[in-house]
Coordinates of C-alpha atoms in Angstrom, one line a residue:
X1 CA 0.0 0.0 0.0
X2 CA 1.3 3.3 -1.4
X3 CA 0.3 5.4 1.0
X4 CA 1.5 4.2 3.6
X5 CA 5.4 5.1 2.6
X6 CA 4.4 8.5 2.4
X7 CA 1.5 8.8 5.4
X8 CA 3.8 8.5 8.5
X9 CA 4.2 11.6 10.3
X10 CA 2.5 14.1 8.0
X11 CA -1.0 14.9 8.8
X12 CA -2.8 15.6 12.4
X13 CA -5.7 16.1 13.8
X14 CA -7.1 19.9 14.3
X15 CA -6.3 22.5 17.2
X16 CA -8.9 21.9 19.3
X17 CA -10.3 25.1 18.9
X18 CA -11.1 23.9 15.6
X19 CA -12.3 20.2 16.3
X20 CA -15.4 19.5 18.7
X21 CA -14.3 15.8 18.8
X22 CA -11.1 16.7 20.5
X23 CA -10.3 14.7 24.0
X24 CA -10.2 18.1 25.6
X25 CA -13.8 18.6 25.3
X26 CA -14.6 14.6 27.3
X27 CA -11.9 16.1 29.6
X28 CA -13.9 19.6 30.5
X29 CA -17.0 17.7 30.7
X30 CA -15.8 15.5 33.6
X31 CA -13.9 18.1 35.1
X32 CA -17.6 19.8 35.5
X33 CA -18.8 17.4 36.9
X34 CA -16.0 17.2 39.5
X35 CA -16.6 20.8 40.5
X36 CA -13.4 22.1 39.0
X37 CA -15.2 24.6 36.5
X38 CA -18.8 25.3 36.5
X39 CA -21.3 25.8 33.1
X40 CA -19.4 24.8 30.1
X41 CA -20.5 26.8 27.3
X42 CA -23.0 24.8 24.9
X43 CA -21.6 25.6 21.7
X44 CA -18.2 24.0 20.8
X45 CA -15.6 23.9 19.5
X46 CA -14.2 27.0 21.7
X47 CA -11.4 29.2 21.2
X48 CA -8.3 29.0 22.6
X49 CA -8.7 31.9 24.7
X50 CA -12.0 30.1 26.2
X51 CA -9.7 27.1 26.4
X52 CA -6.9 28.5 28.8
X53 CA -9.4 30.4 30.9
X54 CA -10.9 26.7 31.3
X55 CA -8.5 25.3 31.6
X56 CA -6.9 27.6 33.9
X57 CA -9.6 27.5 36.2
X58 CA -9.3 23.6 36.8
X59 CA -5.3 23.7 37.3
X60 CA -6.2 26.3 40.1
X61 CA -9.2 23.9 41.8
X62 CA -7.7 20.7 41.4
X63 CA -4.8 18.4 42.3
X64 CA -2.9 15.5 41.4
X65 CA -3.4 13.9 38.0
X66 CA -6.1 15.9 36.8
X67 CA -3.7 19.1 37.7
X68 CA -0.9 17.3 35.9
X69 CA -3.3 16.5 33.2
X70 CA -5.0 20.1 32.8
X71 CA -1.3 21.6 32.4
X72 CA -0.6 19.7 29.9
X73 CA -3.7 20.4 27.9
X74 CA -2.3 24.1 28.7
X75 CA 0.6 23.0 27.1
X76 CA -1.3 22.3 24.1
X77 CA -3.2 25.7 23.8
X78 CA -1.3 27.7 22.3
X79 CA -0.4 31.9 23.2
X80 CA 1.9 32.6 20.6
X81 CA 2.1 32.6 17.0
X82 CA 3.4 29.4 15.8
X83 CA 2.9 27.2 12.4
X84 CA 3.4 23.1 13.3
X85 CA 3.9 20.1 11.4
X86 CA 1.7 17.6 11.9
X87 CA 0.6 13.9 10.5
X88 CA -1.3 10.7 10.7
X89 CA -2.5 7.4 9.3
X90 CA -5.7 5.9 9.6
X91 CA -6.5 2.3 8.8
X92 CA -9.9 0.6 9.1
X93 CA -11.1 -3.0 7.8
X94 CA -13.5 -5.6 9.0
X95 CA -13.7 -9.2 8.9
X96 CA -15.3 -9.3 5.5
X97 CA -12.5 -7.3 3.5
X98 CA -13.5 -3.9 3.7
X99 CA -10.8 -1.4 3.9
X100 CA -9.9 2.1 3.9
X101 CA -6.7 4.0 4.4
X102 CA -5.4 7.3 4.1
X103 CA -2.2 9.2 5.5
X104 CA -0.9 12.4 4.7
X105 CA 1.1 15.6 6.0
X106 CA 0.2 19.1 6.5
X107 CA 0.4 22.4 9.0
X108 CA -1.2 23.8 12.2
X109 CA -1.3 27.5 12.8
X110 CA -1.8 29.9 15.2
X111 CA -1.5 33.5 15.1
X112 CA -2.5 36.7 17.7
X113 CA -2.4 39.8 15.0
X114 CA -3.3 42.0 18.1
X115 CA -5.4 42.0 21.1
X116 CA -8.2 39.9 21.0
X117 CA -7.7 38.5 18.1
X118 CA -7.0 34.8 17.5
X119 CA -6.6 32.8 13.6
X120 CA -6.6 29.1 13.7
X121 CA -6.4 27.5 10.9
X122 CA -5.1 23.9 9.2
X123 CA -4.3 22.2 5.9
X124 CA -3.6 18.9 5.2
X125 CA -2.9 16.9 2.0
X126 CA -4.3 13.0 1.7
X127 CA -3.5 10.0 0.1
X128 CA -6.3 7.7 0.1
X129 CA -6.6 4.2 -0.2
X130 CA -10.3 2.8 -0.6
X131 CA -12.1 -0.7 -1.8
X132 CA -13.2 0.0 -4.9
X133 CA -16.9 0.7 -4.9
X134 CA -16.4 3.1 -1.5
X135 CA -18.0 5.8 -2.0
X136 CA -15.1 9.2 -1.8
X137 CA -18.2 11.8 -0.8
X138 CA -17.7 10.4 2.6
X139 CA -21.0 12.1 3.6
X140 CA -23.5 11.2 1.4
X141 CA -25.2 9.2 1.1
X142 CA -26.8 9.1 4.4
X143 CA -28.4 6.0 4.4
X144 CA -26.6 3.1 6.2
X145 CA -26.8 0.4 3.5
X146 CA -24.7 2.7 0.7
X147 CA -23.3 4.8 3.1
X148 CA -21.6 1.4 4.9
X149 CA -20.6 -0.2 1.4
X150 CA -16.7 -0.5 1.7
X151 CA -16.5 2.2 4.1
X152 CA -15.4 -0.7 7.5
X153 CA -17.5 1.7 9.3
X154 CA -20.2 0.0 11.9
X155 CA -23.4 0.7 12.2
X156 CA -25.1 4.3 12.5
X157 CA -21.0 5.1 12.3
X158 CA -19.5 8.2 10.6
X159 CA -16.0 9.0 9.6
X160 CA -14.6 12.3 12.0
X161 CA -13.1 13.8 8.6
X162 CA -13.6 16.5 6.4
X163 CA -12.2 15.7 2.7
X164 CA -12.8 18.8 -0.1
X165 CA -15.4 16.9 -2.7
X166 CA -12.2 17.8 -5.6
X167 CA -9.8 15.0 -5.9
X168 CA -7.1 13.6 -8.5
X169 CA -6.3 9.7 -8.4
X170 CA -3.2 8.1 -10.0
X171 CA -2.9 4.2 -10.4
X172 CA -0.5 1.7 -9.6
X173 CA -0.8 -1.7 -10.5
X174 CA -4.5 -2.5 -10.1
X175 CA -5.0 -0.3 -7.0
X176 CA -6.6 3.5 -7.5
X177 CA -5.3 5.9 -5.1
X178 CA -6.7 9.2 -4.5
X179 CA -5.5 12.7 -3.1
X180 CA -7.7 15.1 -1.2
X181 CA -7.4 18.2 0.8
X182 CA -8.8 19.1 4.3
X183 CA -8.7 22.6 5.6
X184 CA -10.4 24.4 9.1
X185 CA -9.9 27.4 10.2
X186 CA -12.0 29.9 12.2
X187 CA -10.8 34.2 13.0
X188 CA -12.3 34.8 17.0
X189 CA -12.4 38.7 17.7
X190 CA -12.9 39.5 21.3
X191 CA -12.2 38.0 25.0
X192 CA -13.1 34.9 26.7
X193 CA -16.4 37.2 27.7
X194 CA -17.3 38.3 24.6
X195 CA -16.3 37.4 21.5
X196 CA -16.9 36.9 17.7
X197 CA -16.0 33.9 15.5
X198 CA -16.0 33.0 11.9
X199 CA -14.7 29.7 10.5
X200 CA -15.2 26.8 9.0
X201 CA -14.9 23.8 11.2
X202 CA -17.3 21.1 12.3
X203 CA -19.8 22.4 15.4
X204 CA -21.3 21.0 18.3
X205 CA -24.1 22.1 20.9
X206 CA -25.9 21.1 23.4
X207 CA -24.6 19.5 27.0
X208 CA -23.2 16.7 25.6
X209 CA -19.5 16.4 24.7
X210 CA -20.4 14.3 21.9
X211 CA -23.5 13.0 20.1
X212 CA -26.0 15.9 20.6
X213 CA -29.4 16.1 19.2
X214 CA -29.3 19.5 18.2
X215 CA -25.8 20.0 16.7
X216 CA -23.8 17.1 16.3
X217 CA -19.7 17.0 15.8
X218 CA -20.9 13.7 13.3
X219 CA -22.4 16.1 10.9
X220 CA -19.8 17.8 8.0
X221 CA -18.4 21.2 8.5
X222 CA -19.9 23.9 7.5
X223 CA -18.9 27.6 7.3
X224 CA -20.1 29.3 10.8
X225 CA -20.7 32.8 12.3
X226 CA -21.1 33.0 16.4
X227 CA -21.7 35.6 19.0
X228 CA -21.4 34.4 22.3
X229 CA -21.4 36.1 25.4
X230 CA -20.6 34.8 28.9
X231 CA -21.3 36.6 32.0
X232 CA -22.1 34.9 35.9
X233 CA -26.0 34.8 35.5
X234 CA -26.2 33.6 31.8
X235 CA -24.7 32.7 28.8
X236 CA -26.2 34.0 25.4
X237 CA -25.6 32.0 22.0
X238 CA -25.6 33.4 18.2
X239 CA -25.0 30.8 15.6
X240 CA -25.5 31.3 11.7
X241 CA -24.5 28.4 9.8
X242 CA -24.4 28.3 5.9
X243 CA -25.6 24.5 5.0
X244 CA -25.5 22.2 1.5
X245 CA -28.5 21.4 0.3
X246 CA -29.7 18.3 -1.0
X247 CA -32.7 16.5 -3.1
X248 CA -34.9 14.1 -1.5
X249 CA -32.9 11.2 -1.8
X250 CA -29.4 13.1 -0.3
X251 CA -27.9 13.4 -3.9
X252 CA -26.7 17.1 -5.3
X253 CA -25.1 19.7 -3.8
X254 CA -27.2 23.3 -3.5
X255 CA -26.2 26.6 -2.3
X256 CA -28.7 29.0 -0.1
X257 CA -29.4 26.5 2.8
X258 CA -29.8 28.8 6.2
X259 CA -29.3 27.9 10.0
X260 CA -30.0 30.4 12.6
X261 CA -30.3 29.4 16.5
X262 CA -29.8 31.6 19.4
X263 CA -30.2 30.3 23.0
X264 CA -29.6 30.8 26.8
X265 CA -27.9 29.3 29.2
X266 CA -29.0 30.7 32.9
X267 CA -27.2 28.9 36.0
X268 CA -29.9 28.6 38.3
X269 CA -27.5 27.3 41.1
X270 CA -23.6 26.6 41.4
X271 CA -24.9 23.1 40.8
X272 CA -27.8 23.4 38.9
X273 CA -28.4 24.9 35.2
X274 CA -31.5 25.5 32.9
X275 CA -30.9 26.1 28.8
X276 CA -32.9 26.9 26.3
X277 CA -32.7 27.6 22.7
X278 CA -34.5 27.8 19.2
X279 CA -33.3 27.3 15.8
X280 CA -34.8 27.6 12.6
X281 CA -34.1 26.7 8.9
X282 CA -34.8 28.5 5.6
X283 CA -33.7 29.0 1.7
X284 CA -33.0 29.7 -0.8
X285 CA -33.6 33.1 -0.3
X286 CA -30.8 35.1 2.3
X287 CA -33.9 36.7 4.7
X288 CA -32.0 39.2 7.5
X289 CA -35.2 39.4 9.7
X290 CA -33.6 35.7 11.1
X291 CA -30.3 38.5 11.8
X292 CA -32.4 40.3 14.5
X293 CA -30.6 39.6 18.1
X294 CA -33.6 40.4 20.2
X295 CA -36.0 38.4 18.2
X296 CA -38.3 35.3 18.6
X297 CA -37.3 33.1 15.5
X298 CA -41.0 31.6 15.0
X299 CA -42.6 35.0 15.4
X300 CA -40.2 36.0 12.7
X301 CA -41.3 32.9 10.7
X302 CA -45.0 33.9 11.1
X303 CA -44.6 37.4 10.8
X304 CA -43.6 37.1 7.0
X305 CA -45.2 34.4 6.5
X306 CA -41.9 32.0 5.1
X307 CA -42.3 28.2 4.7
X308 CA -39.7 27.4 6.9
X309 CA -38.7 24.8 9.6
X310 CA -38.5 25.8 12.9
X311 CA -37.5 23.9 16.2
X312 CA -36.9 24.7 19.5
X313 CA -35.2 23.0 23.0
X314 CA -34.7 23.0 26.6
X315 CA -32.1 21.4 28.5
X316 CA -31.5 21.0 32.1
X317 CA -28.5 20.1 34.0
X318 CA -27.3 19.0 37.7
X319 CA -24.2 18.3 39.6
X320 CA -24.8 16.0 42.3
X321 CA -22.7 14.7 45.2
X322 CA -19.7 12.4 44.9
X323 CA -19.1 14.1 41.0
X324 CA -22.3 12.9 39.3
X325 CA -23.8 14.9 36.9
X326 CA -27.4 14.1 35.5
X327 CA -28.3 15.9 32.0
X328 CA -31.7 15.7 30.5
X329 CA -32.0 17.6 26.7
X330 CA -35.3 17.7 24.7
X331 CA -35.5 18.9 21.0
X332 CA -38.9 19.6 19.4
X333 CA -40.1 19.9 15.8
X334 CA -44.1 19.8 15.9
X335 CA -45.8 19.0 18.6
X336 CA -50.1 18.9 20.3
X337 CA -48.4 20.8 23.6
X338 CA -51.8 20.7 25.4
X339 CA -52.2 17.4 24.9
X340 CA -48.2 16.5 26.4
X341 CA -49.5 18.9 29.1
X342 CA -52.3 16.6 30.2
X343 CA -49.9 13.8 30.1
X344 CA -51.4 12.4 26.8
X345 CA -48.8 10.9 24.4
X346 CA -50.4 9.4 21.7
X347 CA -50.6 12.7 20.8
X348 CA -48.4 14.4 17.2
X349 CA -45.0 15.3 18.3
X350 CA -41.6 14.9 16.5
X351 CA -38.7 15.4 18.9
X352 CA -35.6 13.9 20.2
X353 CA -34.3 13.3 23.9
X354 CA -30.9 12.2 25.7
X355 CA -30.8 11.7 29.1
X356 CA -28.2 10.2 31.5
X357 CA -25.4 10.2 34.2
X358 CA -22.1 10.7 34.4
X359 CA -19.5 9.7 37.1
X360 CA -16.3 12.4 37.0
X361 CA -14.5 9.4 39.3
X362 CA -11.0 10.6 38.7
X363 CA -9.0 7.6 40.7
X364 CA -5.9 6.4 39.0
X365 CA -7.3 4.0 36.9
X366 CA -10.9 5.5 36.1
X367 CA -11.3 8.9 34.9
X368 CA -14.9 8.8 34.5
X369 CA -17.8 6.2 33.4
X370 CA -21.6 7.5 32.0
X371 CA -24.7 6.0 31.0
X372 CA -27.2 7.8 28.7
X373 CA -30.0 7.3 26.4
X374 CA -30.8 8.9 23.0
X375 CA -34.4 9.1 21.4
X376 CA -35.4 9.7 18.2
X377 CA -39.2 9.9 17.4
X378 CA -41.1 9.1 14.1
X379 CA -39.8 11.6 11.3
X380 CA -38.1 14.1 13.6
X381 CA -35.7 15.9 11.7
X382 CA -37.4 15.5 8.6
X383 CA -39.4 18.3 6.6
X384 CA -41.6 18.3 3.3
X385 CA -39.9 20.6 0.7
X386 CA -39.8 20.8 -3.1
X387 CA -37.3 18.4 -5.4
X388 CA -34.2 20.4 -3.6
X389 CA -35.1 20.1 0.0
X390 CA -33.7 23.4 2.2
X391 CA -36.3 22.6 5.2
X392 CA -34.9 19.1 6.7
X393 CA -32.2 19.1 9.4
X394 CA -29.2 17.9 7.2
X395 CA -25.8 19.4 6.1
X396 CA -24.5 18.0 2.7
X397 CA -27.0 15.1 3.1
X398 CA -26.0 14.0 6.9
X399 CA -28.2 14.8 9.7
X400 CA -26.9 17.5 11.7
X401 CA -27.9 16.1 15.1
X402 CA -27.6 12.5 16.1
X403 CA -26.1 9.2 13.0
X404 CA -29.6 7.5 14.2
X405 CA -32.2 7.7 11.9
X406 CA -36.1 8.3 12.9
X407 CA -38.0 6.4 14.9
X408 CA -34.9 5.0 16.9
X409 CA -33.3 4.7 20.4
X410 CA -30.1 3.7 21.9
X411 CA -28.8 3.4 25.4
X412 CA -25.4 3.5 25.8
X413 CA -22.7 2.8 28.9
X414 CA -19.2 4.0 28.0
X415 CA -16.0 4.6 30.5
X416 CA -12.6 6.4 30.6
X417 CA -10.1 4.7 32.1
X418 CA -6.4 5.8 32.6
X419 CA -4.4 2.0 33.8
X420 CA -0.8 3.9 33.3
X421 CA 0.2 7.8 32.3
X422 CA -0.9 8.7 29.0
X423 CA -2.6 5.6 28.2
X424 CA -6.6 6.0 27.6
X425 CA -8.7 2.8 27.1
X426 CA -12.2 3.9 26.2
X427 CA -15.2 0.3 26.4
X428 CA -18.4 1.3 25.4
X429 CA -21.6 -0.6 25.3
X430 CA -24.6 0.2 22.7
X431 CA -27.7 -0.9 22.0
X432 CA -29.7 0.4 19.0
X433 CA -33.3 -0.7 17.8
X434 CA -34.7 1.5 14.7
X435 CA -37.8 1.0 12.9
X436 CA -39.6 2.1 9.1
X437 CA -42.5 4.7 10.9
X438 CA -43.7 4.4 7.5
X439 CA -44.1 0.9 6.9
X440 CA -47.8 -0.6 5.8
X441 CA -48.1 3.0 4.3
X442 CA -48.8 3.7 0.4
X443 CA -48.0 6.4 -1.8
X444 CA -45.0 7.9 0.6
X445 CA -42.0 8.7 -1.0
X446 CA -39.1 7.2 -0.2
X447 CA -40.9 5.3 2.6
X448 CA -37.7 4.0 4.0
X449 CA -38.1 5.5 7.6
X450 CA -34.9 7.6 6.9
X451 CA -34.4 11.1 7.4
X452 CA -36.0 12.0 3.6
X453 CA -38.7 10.3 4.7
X454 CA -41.0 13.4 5.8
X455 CA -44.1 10.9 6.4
X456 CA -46.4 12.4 3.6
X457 CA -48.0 11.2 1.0
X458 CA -47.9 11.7 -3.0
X459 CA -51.1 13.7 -2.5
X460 CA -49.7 15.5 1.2
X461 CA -51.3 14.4 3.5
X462 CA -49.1 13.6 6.4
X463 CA -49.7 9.7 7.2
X464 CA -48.5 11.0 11.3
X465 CA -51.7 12.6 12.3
X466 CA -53.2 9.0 12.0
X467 CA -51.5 7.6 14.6
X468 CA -49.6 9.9 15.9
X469 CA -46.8 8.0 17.8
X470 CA -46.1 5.2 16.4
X471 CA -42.9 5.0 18.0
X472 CA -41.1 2.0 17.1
X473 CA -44.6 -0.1 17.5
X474 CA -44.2 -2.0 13.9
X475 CA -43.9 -5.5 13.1
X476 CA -40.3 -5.9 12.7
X477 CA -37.2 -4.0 14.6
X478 CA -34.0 -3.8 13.2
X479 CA -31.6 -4.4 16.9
X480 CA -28.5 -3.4 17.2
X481 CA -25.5 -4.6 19.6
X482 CA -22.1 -3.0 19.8
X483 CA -19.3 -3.4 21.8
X484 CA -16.3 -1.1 21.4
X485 CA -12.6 -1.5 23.0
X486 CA -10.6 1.7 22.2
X487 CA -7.2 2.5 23.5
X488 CA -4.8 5.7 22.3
X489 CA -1.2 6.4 24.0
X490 CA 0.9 9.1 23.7
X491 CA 4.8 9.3 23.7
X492 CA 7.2 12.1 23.4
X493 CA 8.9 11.5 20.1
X494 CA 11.4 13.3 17.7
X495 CA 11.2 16.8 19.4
X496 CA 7.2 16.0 18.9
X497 CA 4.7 13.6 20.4
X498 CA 3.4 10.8 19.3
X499 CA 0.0 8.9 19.4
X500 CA -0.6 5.3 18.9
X501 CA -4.5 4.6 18.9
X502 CA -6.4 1.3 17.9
X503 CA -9.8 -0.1 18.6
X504 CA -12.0 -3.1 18.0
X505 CA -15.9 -3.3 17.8
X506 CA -18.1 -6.5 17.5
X507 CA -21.9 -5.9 16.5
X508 CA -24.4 -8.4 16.5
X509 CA -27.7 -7.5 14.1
X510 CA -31.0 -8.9 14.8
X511 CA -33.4 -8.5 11.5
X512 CA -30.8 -6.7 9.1
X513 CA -32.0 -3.8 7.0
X514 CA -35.9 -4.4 8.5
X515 CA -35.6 -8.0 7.1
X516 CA -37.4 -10.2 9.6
X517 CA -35.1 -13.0 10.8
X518 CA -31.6 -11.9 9.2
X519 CA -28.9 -11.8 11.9
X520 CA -25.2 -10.5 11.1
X521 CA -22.2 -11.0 13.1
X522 CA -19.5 -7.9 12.3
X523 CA -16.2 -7.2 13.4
X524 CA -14.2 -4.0 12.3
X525 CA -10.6 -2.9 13.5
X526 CA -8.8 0.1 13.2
X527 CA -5.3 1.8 13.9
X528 CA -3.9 5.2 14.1
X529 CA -0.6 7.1 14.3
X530 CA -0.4 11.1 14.8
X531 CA 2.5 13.0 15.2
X532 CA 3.1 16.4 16.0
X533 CA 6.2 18.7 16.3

């Protein structure tokens, strides 16, 4: 394999001011729950200058190995101009010959112009190695069965990379090999209080660290505008996001997608925190009444009367005793509120929920275990549009909350443990079951139960105000059992440091694709190498 003379120590992963999938952000998360920093801001990733101010703040409260570990995330965040070399190679297979690779080399930088200002940015260069048959436009399409094919992703999986769609290919032998660019980068004007951002870099928001329902770091990035403003009773969020758009099947790429959402974060108590938030959906047309930063987006909607899509979410968090945390986040489309008010749920609502517990444990061998569930009702995230669809909640064809599809739930057990310095071993435990909301249905197009299915007919009418539920109540239920083993270590290296990661998941699939009685045993294997200097 090619590639692989020219992938070793080239190409790394992002500053994590520019990646919301970054280990700092697990780390922060369980460091709130130990008490050494209170409210994490919702939308990630942050700047730097939010990062060492973080940061800073648990080096000051804690001891021991989380001190020792919080300076050398400090160590990380950069405060000087600087422009790093940086590399990595990523393999992934599974038992029945699948395989990608790619490697490749490229640069981090950092630079503060003046005063409150901050410029991340990185470029890398790939070589990638695929099965034939994989598809290269990693995101689309969204639906599992193409999506999977040759990909050695499991289940509901995604690949954490952004590749520019352009690409030249050069062959050797019988093997194709392809090269590909990935850039981020995001300009922050302001302080850790008050600041500006523009960039273009994958997003995340809610009171997850990963996974969330209303941004997702699983979804593609996408250029992005944000005012935030942190103060001790509140924190305010402005978010515009330019999106792709698709047609109803996730095929074609179309300018003039639009994502606004603005929310608040109050904390109530030291220990306790209430957040909620609104976003809304439009195109093709650019409308600046969404712009308004004292506005109600839905009024907006109603006021000029747009066909848009408009959600909106509450969130509640708590830090208990002994460094639990319990986190409850609810994300509504459409929903009979009077009838949820009287405690009547066969009612019409679309919405998605998590809710879990996390342990911040911090002993020498277990940084921190949690246990959550995710919920996905019938047709959430979905939306009826013309041919090119600007209304659903996807980006380039990929959901931009949660890799489940409608009408699904998963509850999930996952732990961080630390056995020896540097050394993190990540089990996980998953269960999935996901079922077609429109199946038994005529005349709905595509009538697959994924997230272009919008639950209407040919003729509109919207098969959901029949029954209005129907959460995962049909005949057959696609099940889903995971069970992940990851492990990464770091080692100073070469003036550098390098990273070693690997991991191993088994799935078990009960009624494969919705085909009652198909079962599938999986196995997929991966390995990594970063290095930085």
């Amino acid at each position: 394999m090619v590639w692989l003379l020219v992938g070793v120590g080239f190409l790394g992963s992002a500053s994590p001011g520019l990646d919301p999938a970054d280990e700092i952000y697990t780390f922060l998360a369980l460091c709130e729950g130990a008490g050494y920093v209170d409210h994490l801001p919702p939308l990630k990733p942050y700047p730097e200058t939010v990062l060492r101010e973080l940061l800073s703040r648990v080096v000051d409260r804690s001891t021991g190995l989380v001190r020792e570990r919080a300076l050398q995330y400090l160590d990380q965040v950069g405060t000087e101009t600087s422009i790093e070399g940086s590399g990595r190679i990523d393999l992934r297979m599974n038992a029945s010959g699948e395989f990608f690779g790619i490697g490749g080399g490229g640069i981090d930088a950092r630079m503060y112009p003046a005063s409150g200002v901050e410029i991340l940015a990185d470029w890398g260069l790939y070589l990638v190695d695929k099965q034939e048959g994989a598809s290269l436009a990693l995101a689309r399409p969204p639906r599992r069965d193409l999506l999977m094919e040759g990909m050695a992703l499991s289940s509901y999986e995604t690949l954490q990379m952004d590749l520019v769609a352009d690409s030249s290919d050069f062959e050797i032998g019988e093997r194709t090999y392809y090269v590909k660019q990935s850039i981020h980068s995001a300009v922050t004007l302001g302080s850790s209080d008050l600041f500006f951002q523009a960039g273009l870099m994958r997003s995340s928001y809610g009171v997850w660290d990963e996974e969330g329902i209303v941004i997702s770091q699983d979804a593609p990035h996408a250029p992005r505008f944000d005012l935030v403003w942190r103060t001790p009773w509140f924190t305010y969020t402005w978010l515009y996001m330019e999106l792709v758009a698709t047609d109803n099947e996730g095929a074609g790429s179309y300018r003039g997608k639009h994502l606004r959402l603005q929310g608040l974060s109050i904390p109530i108590f030291p220990w306790l925190s209430f957040g909620i938030w609104e976003t809304v959906i439009w195109g093709p047309e650019f409308d600046l009444y969404y712009f308004l930063p004292l506005s109600q987006l839905t009024y907006q909607q109603i006021y000029a009367g747009a066909p848009d899509n408009s959600l909106f979410g509450l969130s509640l968090a708590a830090r208990l005793p002994h460094g639990i945390k319990a986190a409850l986040e609810v994300y509504v489309d459409d929903a009979e509120f009077y009838d949820l008010v009287e405690f009547n749920f066969n009612t019409l609502y679309k919405a998605s929920l998590r809710a879990g517990l996390r342990w911040s444990a911090f002993t020498p061998f277990l940084a921190g275990i949690s246990l959550d569930y995710l919920l996905i009702t019938p047709y959430m995230y979905t939306h009826r549009d013309s041919d090119v669809n600007y209304l659903n909640y996807t980006h380039d064809g990929v959901n931009l909350g949660p890799a489940l599809p409608p009408n699904s739930d998963r509850i999930q057990v996952k732990a961080v443990l630390t056995p020896v310095s540097s050394l993190r071993w990540i089990p996980s435990l998953r269960f999935i079951r996901h079922g077609n909301a429109s199946e038994g249905y005529e005349n709905v197009e595509p009538g697959d139960g994924s997230i272009f299915d919008d639950g209407y007919t040919e003729d509109g009418y919207p098969t959901f105000d029949a029954q209005p539920t129907r959460f995962l109540t049909q005949e057959v239920i696609e099940k889903t059992l995971q069970i992940t083993q990851q492990l990464s270590y770091e080692v100073p290296a070469f003036h550098g440091v390098l990273e070693l990661e690997g991991g191993y998941t088994y799935e078990y699939i009960w009624n494969v694709d919705l085909e009652e009685g198909q079962e599938a045993t999986n196995h997929y294997f991966w390995f990594g190498t970063r290095f930085s200097w």
